[in-house]
Coordinates of C-alpha atoms in Angstrom, one line a residue:
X45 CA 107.5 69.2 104.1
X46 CA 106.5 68.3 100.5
X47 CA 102.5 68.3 101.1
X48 CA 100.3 69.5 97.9
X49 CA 99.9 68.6 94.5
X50 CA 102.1 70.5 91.8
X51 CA 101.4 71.7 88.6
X52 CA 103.6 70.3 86.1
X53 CA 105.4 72.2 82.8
X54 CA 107.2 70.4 80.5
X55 CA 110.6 72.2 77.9
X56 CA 110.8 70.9 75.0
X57 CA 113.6 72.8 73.0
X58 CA 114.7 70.5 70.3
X59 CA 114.5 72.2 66.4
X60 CA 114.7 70.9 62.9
X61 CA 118.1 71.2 60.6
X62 CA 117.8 71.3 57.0
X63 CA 120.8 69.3 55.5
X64 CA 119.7 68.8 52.2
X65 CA 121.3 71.7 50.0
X66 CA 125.0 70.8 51.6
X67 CA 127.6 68.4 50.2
X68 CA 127.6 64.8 51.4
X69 CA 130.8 65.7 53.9
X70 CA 129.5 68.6 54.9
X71 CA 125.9 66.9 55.4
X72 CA 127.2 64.0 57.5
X73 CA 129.6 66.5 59.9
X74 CA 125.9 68.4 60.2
X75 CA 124.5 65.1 60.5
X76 CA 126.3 64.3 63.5
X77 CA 126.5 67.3 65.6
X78 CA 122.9 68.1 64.9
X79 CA 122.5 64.4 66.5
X80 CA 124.8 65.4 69.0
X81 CA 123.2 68.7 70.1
X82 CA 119.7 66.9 70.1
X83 CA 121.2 64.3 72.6
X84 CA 122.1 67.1 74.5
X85 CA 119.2 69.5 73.9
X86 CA 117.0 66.3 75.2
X87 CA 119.3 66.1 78.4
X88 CA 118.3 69.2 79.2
X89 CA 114.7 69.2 79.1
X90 CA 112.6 69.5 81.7
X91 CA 109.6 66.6 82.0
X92 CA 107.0 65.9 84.6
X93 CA 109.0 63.6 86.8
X94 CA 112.1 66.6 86.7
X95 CA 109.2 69.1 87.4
X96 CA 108.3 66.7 90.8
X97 CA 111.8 67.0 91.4
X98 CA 112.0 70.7 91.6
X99 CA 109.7 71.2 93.0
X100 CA 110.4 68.5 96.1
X101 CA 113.4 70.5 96.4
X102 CA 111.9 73.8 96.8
X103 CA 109.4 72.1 99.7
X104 CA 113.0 70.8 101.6
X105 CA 114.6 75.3 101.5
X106 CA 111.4 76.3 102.7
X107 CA 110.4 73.6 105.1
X108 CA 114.1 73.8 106.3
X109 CA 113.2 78.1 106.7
X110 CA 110.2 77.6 108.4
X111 CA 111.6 75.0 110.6
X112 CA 114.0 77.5 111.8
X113 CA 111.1 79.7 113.7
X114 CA 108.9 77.0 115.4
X115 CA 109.4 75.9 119.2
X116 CA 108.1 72.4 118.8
X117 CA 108.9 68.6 117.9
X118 CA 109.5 69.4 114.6
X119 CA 112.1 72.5 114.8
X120 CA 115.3 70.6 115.8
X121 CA 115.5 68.1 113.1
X122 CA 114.4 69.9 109.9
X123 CA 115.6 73.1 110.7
X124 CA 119.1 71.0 111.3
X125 CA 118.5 68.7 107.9
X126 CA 121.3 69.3 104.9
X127 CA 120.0 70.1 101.6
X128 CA 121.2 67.7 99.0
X129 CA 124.5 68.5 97.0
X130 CA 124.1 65.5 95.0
X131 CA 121.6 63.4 92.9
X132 CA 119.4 64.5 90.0
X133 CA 118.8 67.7 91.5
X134 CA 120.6 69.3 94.3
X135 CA 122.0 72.7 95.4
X136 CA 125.3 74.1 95.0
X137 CA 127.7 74.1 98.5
X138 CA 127.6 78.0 98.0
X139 CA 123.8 77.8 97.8
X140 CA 124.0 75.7 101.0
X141 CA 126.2 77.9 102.6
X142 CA 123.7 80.6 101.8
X143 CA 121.3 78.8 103.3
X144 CA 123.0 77.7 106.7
X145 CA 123.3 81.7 107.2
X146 CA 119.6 82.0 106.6
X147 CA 119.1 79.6 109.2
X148 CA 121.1 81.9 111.7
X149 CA 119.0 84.9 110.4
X150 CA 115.8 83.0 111.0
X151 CA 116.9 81.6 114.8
X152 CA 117.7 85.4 115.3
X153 CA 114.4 86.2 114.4
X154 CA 112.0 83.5 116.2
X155 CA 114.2 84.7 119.6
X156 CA 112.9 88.4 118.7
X157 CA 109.3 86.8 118.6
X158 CA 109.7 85.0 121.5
X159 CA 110.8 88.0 123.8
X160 CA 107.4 89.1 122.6
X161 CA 105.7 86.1 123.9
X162 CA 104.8 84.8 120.8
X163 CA 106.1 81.3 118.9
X164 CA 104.4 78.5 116.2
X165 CA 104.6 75.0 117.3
X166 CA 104.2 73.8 113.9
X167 CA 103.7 73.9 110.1
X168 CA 102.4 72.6 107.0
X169 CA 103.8 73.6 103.1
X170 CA 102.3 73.3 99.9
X171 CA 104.2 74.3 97.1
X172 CA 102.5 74.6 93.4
X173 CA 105.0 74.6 90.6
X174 CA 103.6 77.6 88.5
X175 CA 105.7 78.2 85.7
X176 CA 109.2 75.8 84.2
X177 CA 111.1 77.7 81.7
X178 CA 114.5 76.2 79.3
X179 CA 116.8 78.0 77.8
X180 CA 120.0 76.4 77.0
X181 CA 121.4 75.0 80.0
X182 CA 119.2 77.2 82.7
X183 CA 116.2 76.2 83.6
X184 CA 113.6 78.6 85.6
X185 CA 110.6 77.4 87.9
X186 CA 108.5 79.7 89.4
X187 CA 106.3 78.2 92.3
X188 CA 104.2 79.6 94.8
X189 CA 104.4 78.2 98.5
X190 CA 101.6 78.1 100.7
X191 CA 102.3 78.0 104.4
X192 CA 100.1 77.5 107.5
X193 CA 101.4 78.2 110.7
X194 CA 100.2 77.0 114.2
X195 CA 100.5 79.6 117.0
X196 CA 102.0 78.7 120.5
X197 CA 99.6 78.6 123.2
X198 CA 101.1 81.2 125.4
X199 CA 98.4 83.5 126.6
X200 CA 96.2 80.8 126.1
X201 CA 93.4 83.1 123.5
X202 CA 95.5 82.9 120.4
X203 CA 94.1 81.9 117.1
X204 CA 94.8 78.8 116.1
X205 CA 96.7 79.6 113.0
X206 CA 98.6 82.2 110.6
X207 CA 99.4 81.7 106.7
X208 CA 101.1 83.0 104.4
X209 CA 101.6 82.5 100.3
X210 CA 105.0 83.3 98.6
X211 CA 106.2 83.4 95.3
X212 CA 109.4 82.7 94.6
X213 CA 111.9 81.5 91.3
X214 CA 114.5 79.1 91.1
X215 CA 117.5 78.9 88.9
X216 CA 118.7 75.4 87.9
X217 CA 122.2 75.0 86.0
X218 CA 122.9 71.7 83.9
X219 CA 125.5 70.1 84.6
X220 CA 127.6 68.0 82.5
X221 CA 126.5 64.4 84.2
X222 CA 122.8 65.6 83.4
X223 CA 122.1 66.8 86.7
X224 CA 120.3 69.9 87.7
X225 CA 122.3 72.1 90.2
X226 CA 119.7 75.1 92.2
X227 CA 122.0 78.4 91.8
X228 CA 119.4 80.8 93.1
X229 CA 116.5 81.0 95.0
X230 CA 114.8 83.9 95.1
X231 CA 111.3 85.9 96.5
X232 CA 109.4 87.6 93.8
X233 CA 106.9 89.1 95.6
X234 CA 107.1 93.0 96.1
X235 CA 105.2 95.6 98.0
X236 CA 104.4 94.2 101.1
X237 CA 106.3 92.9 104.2
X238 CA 108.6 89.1 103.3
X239 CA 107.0 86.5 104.8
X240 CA 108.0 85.7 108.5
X241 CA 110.0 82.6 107.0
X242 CA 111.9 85.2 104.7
X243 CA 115.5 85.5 104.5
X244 CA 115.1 89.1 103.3
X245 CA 118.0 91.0 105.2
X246 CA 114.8 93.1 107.2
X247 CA 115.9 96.1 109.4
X248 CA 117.0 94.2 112.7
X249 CA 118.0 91.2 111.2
X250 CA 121.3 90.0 111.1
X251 CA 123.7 88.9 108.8
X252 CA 124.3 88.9 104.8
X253 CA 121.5 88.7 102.1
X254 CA 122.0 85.6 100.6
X255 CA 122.2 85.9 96.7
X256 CA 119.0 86.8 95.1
X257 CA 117.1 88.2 98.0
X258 CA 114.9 90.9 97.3
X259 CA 115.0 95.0 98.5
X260 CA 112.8 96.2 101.0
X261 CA 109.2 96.4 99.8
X262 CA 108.8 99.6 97.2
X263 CA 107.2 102.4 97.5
X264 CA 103.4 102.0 96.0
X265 CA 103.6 105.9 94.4
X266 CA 104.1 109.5 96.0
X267 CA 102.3 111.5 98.0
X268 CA 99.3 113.6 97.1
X269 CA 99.7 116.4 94.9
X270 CA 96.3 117.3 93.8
X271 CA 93.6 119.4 96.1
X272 CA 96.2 121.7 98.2
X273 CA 98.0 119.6 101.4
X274 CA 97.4 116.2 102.4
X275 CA 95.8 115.9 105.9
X276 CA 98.4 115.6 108.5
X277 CA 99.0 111.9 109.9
X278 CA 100.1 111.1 113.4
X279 CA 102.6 107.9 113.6
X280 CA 101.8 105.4 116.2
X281 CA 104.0 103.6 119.3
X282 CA 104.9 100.1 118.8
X283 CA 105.6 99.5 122.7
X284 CA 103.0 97.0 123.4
X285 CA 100.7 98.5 126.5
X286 CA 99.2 96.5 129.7
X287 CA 95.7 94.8 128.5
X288 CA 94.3 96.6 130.9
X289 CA 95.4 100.2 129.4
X290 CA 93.8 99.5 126.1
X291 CA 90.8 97.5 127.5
X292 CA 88.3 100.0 126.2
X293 CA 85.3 99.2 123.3
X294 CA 86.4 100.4 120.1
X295 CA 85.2 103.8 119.6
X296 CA 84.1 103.9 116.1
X297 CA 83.8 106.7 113.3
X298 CA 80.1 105.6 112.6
X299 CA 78.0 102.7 114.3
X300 CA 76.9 102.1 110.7
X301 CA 80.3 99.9 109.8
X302 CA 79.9 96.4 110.1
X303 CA 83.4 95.7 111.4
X304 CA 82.9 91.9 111.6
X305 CA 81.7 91.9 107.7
X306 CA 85.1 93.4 106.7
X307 CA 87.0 90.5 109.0
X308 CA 85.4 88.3 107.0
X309 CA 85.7 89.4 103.8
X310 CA 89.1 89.8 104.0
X311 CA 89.7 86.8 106.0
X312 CA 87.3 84.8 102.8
X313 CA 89.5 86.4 100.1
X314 CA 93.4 86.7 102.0
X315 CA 94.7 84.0 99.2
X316 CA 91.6 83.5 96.6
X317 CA 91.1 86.9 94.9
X318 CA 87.4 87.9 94.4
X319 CA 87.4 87.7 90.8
X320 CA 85.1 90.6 90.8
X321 CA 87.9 92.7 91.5
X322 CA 90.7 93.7 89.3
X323 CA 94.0 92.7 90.4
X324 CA 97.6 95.6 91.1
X325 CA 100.4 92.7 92.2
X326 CA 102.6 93.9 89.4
X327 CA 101.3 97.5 89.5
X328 CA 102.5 97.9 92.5
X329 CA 100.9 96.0 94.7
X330 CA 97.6 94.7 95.9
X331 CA 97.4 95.6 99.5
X332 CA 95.5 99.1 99.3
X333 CA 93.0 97.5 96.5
X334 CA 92.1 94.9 99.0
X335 CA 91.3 96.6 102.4
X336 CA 88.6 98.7 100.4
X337 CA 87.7 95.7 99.2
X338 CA 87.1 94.4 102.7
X339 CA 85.8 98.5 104.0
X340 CA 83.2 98.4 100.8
X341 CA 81.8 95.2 102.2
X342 CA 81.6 96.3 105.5
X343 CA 79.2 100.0 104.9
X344 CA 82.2 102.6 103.4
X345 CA 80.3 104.2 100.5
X346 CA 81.4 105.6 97.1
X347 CA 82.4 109.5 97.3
X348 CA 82.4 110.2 93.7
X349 CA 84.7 112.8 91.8
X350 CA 87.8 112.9 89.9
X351 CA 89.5 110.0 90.2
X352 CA 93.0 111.3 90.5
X353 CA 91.8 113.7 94.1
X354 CA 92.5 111.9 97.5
X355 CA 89.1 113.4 98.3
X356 CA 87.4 110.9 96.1
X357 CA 87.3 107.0 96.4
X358 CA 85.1 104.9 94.3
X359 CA 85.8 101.8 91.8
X360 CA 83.5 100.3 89.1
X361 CA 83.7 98.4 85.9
X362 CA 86.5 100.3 84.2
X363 CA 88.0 102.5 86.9
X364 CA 89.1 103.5 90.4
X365 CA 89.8 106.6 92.4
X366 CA 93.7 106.7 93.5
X367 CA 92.6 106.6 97.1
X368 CA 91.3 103.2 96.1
X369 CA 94.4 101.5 95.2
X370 CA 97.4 103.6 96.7
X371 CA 98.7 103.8 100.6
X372 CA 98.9 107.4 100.4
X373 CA 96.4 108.8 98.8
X374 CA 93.9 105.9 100.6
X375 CA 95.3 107.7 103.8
X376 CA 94.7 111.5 103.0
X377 CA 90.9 110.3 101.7
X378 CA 89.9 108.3 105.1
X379 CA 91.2 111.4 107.0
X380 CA 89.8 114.1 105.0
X381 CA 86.3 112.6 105.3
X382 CA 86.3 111.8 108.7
X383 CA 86.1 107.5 107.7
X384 CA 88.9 107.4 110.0
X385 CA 91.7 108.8 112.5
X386 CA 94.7 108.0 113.7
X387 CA 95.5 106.0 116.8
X388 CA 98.5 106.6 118.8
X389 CA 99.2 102.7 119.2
X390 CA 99.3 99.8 116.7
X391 CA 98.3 97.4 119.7
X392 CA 95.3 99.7 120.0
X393 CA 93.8 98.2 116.9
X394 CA 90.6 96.8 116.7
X395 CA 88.3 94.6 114.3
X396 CA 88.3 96.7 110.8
X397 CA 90.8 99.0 112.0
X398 CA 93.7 99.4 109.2
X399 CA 97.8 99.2 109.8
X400 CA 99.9 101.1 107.3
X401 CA 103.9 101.1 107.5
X402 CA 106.5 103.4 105.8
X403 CA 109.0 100.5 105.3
X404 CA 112.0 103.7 105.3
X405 CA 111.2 106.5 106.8
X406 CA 110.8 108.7 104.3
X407 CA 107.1 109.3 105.2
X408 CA 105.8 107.6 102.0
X409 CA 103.8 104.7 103.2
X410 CA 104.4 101.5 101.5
X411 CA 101.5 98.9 103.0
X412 CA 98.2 98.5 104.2
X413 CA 96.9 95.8 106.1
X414 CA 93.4 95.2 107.8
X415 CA 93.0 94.1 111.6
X416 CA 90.8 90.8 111.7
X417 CA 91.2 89.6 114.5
X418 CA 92.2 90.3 118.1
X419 CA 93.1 88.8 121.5
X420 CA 94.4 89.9 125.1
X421 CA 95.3 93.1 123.6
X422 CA 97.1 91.7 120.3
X423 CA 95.5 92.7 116.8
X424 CA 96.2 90.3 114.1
X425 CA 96.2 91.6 110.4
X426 CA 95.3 90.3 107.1
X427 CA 96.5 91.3 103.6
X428 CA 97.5 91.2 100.4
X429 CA 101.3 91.5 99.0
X430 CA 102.5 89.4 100.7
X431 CA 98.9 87.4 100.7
X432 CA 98.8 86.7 104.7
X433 CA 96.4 85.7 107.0
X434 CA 96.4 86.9 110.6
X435 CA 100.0 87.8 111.2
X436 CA 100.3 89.2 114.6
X437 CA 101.5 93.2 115.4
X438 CA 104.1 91.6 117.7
X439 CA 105.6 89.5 114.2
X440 CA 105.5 92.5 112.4
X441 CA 107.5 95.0 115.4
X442 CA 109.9 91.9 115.4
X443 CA 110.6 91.4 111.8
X444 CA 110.7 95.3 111.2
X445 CA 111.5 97.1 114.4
X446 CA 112.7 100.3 112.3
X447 CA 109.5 100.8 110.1
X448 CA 107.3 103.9 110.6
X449 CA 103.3 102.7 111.5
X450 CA 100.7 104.5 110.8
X451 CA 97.3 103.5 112.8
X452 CA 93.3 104.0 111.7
X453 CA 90.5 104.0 113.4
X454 CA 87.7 103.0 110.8

């Protein structure tokens, strides 16, 4: 549902032709199809009321995405609603087509989450038109969508809701009545798992990547090279236990970590950035950055060295340690100095306990996430790349059920 306020960009493209110096045929022939390419220029740019339009057409493929995973009131009829193939702006019938298998892809996946006893009930969409760009007869608008989920009350102690923010770009072809056709839609955020309303063609999922889909999440860099062998790292189960076999207390490194500071921290910052920080999205990625973010504010202390060793892991003003900002080398540091150890379940996970995942098996790990929250037995993480906000274990098993998880003990 179209629900936020958007930020507007206007494309102007129209230049200035210099007719003087040419003879009086030759200066009206120049005359007229410089008048005709400025008609046509001005058909093709982009104002405010376009920029609405755009972006109200974005709000109807991702509430129509979303619609497709909730068990509620609203899931039937949006999920079911056609996206426009005519008016000012509408999508092609192959980009419909596309998007009728997403749908199938997305109903594949919420019966995956279901058989893990979890489901939303509702949601709410913002999306923020970041960026319009014009050239020729292609137009480009970059938005960001902001989603808020509402979880199913099926054990009864789930939180009341999950987010997520996603940036994606749209291609818009003019056509010759003036219209504006949507081509491609597609994700441009990279490092981290696709939002649970992706149409990324996951491990497990079924059917074709529709056109412009991104890869699986990249690697964030290799492994350590520096300081002999990395630590060795022990993977963990994904088969969810009884409650009542992981009903112990956390047992903590140190009982000087404030676990419920680095919750909060990360659950303050999840989609507004601590400006005190600098930012890796297009390095990369951010994930790593921000769970020391969130273990700094919660007691870890600086261990200060050379900043390329995974025994090191400090930032200031001008510079960070590896360990601080890649999945890796943030894994052989927490082992090496004892801030951590592995668990031998991800549904063992407790409050400041950190999830990492090798996206393909090729024991690089590609994501880092921090625990936040927990209930009967379920931890619940929150991250950056993709910025999310309490998505459960059981959505990550479902959407990826071939990764590799690595679990911590902080």
């Amino acid at each position: 549902m179209r629900n936020g306020s958007y930020r507007r960009a206007t494309a102007l493209a129209l230049g200035a032709t210099l007719l003087a110096a040419l003879p009086p045929a030759a200066t009206a022939h120049a005359a007229d199809t410089a008048a005709a390419q400025a008609t046509a220029g001005a058909a093709r740019a982009v104002d405010a009321e376009t920029t609405d339009d755009f972006a109200t057409l974005a709000d109807a493929v991702l509430t129509r995405r979303t619609s497709a995973i909730l068990d509620g009131s609203q899931a039937t009829p949006r999920a079911g609603a056609s996206l426009p193939l005519k008016g000012d702006v509408h999508v092609t019938s192959r980009l419909s087509r596309a998007e009728d298998t997403a749908t199938d892809v997305l109903r594949d996946r919420k019966a995956r989450l279901a058989a893990l006893d979890e489901a939303y009930t509702a949601a709410e969409t913002e999306v923020d038109v970041d960026e319009v760009r014009v050239t020729g007869d292609r137009a480009t608008a970059q938005v960001t969508e902001t989603t808020m989920l509402t979880y199913k009350k099926i054990e009864g102690d789930e939180p009341p809701t999950t987010g997520f923010q996603a940036r994606h770009e749209l291609t818009f072809v003019a056509a010759p009545d003036g219209t504006w056709e949507l081509t491609q839609f597609r994700p441009l955020d990279e490092g981290g798992p696709a939002a649970v309303n992706s149409v990324v063609d996951t491990a497990g999922d079924s059917g074709p990547m529709p056109a412009g889909a991104a890869e699986e999440p990249i690697d964030e860099g290799g492994e350590p090279e520096t300081d002999g062998p990395a630590p060795e790292e022990t993977k963990a189960g994904t088969t969810q236990p009884t409650v009542q076999a992981q009903a112990q207390a956390k047992v903590s490194v140190t009982a000087s970590y404030d676990y419920t500071a680095m919750a909060k921290y990360a659950e303050k910052y999840w989609k507004n950035y601590n400006s005190s920080y600098r930012k890796f999205n297009d390095v990369g990625g951010d994930c790593t950055n921000f769970i020391s973010q969130a273990l700094r504010a919660g007691g870890w202390k600086k261990d200060t060295g050379w900043y390329k060793s995974y025994k090191n892991w400090w930032y200031n003003s001008s510079n960070q340690t590896t360990s601080w900002i890649n999945v890796n080398y943030w894994a052989s540091f927490a082992l090496h100095s004892d801030r951590a150890y592995n668990l031998d379940n991800v549904y063992k996970l407790g409050i400041g306990d950190i999830l990492q995942m090798d996206f393909s098996g090729n024991r690089s790990k590609d994501h880092s996430m921090i625990t936040t929250y927990k209930s009967n037995g379920v931890p619940y993480l929150t991250y950056h790349s993709t910025n999310t906000y309490r998505k459960s274990v059981k959505s990550l098993v479902a959407q990826y059920p071939r990764a590799t998880y690595y679990a911590f003990r902080t």
